[in-house]
Short mmCIF file of C-alpha atoms in Angstrom, two decimals:
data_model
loop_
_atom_site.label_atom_id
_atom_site.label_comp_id
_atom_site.label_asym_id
_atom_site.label_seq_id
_atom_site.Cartn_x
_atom_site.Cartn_y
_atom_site.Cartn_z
CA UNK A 1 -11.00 -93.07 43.48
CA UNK A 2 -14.08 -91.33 43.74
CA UNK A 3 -16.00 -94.09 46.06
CA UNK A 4 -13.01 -93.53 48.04
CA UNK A 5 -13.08 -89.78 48.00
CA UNK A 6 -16.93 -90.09 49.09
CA UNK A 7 -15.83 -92.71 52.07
CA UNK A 8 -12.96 -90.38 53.33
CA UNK A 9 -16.45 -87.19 53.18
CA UNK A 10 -18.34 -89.39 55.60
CA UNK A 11 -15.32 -90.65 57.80
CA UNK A 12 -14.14 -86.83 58.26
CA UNK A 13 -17.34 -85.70 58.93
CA UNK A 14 -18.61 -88.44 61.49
CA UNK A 15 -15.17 -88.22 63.19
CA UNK A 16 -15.50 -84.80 64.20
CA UNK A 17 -19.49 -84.31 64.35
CA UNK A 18 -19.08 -85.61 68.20
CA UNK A 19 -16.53 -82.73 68.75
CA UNK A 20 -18.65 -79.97 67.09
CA UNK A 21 -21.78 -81.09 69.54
CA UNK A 22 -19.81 -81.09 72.30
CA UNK A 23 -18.92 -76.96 71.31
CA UNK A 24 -22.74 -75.98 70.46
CA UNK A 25 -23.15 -74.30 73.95
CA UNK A 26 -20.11 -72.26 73.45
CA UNK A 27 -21.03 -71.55 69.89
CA UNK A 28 -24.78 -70.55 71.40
CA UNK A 29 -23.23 -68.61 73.92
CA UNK A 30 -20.84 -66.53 71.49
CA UNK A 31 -23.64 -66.25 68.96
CA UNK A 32 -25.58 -64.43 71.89
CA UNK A 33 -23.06 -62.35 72.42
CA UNK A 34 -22.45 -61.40 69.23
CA UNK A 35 -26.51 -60.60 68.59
CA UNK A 36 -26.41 -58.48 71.68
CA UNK A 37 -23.58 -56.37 70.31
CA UNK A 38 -25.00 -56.14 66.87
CA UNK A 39 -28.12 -54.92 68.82
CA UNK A 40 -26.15 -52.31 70.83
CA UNK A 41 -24.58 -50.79 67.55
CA UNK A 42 -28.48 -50.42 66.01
CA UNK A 43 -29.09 -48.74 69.03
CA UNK A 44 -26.55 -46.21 69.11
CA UNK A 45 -26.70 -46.15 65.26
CA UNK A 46 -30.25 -45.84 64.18
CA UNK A 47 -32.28 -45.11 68.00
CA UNK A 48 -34.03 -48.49 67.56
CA UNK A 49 -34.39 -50.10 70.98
CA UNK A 50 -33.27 -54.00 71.25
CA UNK A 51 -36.59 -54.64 72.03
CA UNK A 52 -38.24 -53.18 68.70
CA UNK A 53 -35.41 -55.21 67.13
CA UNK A 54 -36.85 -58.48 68.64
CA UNK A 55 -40.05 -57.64 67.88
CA UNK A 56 -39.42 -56.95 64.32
CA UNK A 57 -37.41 -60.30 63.76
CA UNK A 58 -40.03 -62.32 65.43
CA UNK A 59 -42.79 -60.66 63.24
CA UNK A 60 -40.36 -62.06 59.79
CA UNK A 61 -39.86 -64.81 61.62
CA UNK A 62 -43.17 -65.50 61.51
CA UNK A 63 -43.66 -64.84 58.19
CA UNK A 64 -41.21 -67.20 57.33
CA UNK A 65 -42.51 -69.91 58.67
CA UNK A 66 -45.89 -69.85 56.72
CA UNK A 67 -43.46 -71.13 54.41
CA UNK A 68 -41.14 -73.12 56.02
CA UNK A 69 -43.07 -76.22 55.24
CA UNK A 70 -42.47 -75.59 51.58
CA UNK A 71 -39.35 -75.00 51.62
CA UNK A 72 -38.19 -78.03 54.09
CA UNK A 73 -40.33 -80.15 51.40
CA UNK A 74 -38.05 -78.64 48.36
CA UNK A 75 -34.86 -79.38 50.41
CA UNK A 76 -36.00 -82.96 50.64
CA UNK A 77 -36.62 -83.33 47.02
CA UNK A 78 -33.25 -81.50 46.49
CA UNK A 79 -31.40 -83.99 48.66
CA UNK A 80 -32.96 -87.27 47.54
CA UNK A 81 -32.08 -86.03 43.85
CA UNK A 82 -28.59 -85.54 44.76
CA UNK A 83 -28.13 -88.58 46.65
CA UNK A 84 -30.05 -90.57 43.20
CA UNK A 85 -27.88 -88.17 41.00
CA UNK A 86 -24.41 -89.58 42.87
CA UNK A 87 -25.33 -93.01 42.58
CA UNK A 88 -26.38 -92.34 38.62
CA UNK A 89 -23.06 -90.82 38.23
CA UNK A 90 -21.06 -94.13 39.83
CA UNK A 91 -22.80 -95.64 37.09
CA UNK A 92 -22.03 -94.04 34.75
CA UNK A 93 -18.17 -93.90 35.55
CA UNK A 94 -18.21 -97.46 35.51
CA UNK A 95 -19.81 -98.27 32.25
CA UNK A 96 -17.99 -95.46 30.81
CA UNK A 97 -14.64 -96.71 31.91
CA UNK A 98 -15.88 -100.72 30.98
CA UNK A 99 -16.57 -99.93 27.44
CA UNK A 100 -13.78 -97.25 26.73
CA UNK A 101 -11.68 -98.80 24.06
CA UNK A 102 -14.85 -99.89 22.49
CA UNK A 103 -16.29 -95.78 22.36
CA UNK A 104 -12.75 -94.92 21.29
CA UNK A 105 -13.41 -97.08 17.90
CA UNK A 106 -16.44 -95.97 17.43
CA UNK A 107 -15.24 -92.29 17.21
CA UNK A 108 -12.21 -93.50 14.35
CA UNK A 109 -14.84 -95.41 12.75
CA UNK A 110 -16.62 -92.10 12.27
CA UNK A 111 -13.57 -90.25 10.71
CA UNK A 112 -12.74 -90.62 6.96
CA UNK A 113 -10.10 -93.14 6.61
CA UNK A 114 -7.60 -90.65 5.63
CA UNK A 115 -7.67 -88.65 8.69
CA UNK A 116 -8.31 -91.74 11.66
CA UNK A 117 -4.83 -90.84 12.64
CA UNK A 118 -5.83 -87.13 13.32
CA UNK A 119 -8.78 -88.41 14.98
CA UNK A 120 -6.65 -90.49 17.37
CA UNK A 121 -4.23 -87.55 17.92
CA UNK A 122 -7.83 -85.52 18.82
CA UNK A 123 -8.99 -87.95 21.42
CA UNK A 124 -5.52 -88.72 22.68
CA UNK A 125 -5.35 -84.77 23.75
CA UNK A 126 -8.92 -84.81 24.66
CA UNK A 127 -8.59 -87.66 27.04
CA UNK A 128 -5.05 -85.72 28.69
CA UNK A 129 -7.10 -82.72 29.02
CA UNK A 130 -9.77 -84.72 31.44
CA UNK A 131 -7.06 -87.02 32.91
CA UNK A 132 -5.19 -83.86 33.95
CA UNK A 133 -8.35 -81.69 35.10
CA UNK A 134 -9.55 -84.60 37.22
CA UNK A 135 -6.14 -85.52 39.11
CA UNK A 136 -5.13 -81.73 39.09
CA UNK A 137 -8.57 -80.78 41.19
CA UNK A 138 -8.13 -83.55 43.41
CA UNK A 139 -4.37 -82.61 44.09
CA UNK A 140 -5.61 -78.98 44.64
CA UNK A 141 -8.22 -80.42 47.38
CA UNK A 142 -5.59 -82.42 48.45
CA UNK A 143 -3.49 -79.74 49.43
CA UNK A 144 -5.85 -77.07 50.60
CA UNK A 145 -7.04 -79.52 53.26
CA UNK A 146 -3.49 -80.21 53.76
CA UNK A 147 -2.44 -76.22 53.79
CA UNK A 148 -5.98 -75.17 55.95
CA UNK A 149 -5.87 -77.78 58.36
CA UNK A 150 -2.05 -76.77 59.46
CA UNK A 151 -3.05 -73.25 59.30
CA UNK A 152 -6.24 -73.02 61.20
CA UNK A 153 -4.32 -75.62 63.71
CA UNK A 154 -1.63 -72.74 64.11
CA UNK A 155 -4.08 -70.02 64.75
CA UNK A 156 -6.00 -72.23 67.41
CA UNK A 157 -9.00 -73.57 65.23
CA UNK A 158 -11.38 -75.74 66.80
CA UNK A 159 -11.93 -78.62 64.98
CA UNK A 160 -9.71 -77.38 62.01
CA UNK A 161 -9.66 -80.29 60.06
CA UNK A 162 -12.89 -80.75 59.48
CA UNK A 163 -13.28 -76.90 58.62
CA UNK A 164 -10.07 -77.06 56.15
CA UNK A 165 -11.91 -79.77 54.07
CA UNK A 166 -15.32 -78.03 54.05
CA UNK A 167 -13.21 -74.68 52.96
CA UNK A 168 -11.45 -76.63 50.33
CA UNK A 169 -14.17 -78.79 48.94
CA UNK A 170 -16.21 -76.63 47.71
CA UNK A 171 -13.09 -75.39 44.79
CA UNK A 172 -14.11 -78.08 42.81
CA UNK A 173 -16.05 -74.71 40.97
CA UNK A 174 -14.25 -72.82 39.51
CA UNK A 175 -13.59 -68.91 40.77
CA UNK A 176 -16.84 -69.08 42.65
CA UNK A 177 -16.27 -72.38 45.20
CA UNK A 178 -13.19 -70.55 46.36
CA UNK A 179 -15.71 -67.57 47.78
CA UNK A 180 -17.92 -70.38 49.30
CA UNK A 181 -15.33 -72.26 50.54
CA UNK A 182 -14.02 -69.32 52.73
CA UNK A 183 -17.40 -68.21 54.23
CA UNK A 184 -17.34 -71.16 57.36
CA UNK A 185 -13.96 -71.23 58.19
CA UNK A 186 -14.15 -67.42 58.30
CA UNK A 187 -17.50 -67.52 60.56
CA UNK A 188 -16.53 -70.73 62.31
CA UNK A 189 -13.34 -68.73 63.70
CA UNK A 190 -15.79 -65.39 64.38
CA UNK A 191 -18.48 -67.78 66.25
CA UNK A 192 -16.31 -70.33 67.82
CA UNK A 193 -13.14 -68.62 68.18
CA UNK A 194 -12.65 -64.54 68.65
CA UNK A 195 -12.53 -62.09 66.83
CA UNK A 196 -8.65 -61.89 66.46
CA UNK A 197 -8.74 -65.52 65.17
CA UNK A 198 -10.63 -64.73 61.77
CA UNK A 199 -7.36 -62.01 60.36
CA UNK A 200 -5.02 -65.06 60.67
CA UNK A 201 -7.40 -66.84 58.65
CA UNK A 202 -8.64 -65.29 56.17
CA UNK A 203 -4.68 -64.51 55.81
CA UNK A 204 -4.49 -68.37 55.13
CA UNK A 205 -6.88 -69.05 53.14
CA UNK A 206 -5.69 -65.75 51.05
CA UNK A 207 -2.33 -67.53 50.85
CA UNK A 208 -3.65 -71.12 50.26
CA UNK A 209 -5.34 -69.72 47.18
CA UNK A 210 -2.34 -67.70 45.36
CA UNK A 211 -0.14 -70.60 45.86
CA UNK A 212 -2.94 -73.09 44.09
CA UNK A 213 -4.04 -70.90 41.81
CA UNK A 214 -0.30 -70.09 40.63
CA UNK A 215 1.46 -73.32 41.18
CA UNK A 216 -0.34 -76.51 42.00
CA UNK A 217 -3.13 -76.24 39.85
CA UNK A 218 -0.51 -75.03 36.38
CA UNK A 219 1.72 -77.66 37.48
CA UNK A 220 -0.99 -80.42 37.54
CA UNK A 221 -3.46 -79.35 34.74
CA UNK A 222 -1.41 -77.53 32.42
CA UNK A 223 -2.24 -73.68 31.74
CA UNK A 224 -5.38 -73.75 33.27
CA UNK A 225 -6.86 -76.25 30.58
CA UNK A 226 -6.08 -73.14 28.26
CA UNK A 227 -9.28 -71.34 28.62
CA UNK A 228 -10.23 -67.82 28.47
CA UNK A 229 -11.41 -66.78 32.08
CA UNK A 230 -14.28 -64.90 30.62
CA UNK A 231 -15.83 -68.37 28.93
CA UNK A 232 -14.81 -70.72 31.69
CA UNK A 233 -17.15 -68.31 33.88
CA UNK A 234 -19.68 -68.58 31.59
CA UNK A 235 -19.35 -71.56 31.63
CA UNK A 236 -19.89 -72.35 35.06
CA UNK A 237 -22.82 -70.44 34.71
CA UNK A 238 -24.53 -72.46 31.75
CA UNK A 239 -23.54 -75.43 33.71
CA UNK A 240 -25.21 -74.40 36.80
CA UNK A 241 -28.23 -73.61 34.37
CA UNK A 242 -28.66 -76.74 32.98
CA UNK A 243 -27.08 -79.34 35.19
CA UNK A 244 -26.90 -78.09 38.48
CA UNK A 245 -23.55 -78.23 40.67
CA UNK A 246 -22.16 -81.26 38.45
CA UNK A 247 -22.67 -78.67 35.54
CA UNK A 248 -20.63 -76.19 37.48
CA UNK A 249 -17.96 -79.04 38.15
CA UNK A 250 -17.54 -80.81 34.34
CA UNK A 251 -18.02 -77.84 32.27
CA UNK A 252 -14.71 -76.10 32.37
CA UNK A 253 -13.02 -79.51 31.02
CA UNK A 254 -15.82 -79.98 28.70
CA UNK A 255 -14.66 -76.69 27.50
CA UNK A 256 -11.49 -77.49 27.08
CA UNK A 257 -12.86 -80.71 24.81
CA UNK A 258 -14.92 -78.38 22.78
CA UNK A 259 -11.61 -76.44 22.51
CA UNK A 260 -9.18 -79.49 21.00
CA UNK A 261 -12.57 -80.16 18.52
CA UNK A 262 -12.66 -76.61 17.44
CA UNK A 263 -8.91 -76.45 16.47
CA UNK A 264 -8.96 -79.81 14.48
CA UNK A 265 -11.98 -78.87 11.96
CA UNK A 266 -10.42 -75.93 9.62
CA UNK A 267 -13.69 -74.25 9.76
CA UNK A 268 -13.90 -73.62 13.56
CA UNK A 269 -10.57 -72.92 14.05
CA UNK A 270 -12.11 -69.18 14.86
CA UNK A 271 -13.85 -70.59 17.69
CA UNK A 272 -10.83 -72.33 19.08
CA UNK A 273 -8.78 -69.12 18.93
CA UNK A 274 -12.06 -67.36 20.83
CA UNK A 275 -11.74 -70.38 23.99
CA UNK A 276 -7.87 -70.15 23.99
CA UNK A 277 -6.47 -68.77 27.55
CA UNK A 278 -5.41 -64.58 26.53
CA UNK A 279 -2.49 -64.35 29.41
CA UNK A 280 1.01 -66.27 28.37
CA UNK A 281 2.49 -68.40 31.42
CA UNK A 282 5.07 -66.45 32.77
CA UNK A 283 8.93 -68.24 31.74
CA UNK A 284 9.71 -69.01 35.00
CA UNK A 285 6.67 -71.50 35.40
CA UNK A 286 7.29 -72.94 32.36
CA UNK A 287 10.80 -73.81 33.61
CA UNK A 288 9.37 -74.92 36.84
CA UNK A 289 7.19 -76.85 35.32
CA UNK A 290 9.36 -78.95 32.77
CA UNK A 291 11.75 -79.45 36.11
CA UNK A 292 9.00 -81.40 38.08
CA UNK A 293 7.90 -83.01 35.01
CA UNK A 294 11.13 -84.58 34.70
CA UNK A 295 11.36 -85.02 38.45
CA UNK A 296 8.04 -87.44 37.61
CA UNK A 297 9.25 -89.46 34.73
#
């Protein structure tokens, strides 16, 4: 699934690269545009003339490019160690998914033999929690791309499906990707488009998000993994600290692990309690939600 996910990346973004060259003039053009009006506003605002504005870009300008050279070197490094990272992380996958049965005896061999059957029960929920995170985040992609691409088709988009999976992509984080995953849709339509075309979609992507947030991602991963907000944000945080954007990605389910752990060992049942989600799911979801469950099985 996930060498498939990568191949459909690459085939959505080499299908419509030709497209997006063939608008750079206009884009050019309308970015132009836009700087002169943004110039005209100083002006009229602050009494600085366009041409002390030009002057004052081209002397940071400058300044920025003493240290361009170091920077351009750093995004190297920071590419060729994601691109290594991937590959390491394909590995991984497989040899985690080769030897699975074996790791899951090794974990009952741990446990006293009076409580291996709690210890199954432990891993058995630990293992839904991931199955369901995974397959509920790539449903969610799934249907943002689905949901954008219509949307920004209706409100006259240029290449709309490539900007519907770069807007929902980036979700795989949680609560922050949805704020980066607006930002070039939202300046695509401002640059490309006009300005009445970036209402309609910000109104989209607005509506995208309530209707994931509320239904497709509580129907596909359960409550939300049952999480406090206020630890799954720290936790995206520690994640980004320690393991960069995978960290950000794989620490809300390994949460949600810690979570199951907690409430099976009497002495950190505390710390179980402190994870657990605060807001009940409202009755009507839960009905929902037993409905399509049924409609599955």
């Amino acid at each position: 699934m996930l060498l498939l996910f990568i191949g459909a990346v690459v085939g959505i973004i080499g299908a419509q690269a030709a497209s997006i060259s063939e608008q750079l003039p206009q884009i050019q053009q309308k970015l132009q545009q836009l700087l002169e009006q943004v110039q005209q506003w100083i002006q009229q605002q602050f009494g600085v003339a366009p041409q002390q504005q030009i002057r004052f870009i081209e002397k940071q300008v400058s300044k920025a490019g003493q240290s361009a050279n170091r920077y351009l070197t750093a995004s190297l490094r920071r590419l060729s160690g994601l691109l290594s990272g991937l590959v390491l992380v394909v590995l991984y996958l497989f040899f985690f998914l080769w030897g699975r049965s074996k790791f899951r005896e090794f974990f009952l061999r741990l446990a006293p033999e009076g409580r291996r059957g709690e210890m199954g029960q432990m891993l058995d929920q630990m293992r839904r929690v991931a199955g369901q995170y995974l397959s509920g985040r790539f449903v969610s992609i799934i249907f943002l791309t689905v949901f954008y691409a219509i949307g920004f088709s209706i409100a006259g988009l240029k290449n709309a499906l490539l900007l519907a999976f770069i807007g929902a992509l980036p979700t795989l984080v949680p609560y922050v990707g949805a704020f980066v995953g607006a930002f070039f849709p939202l300046m695509m339509a401002l640059v490309s488009g006009s300005a009445t075309q970036v209402l309609p979609t910000a109104a989209i992507i607005a509506a995208a998000q309530v209707i994931d947030n509320n239904i497709i991602e509580p129907l596909v991963m359960g409550s939300r993994l049952n999480l406090s907000p206020i630890f799954t944000i720290v936790g995206v945080v520690a994640g980004e600290l320690l393991w960069g954007i995978p960290g950000m990605i794989l620490f809300e389910p390994l949460l949600a692990i810690i979570r199951i752990i907690c409430s099976h060992v009497t002495e950190l049942h505390p710390y179980a309690f402190l994870l657990e989600g605060e807001v009940a799911e409202p009755k009507w979801l839960d009905k929902f939600k037993r409905l399509f469950h049924r409609a599955v099985d």
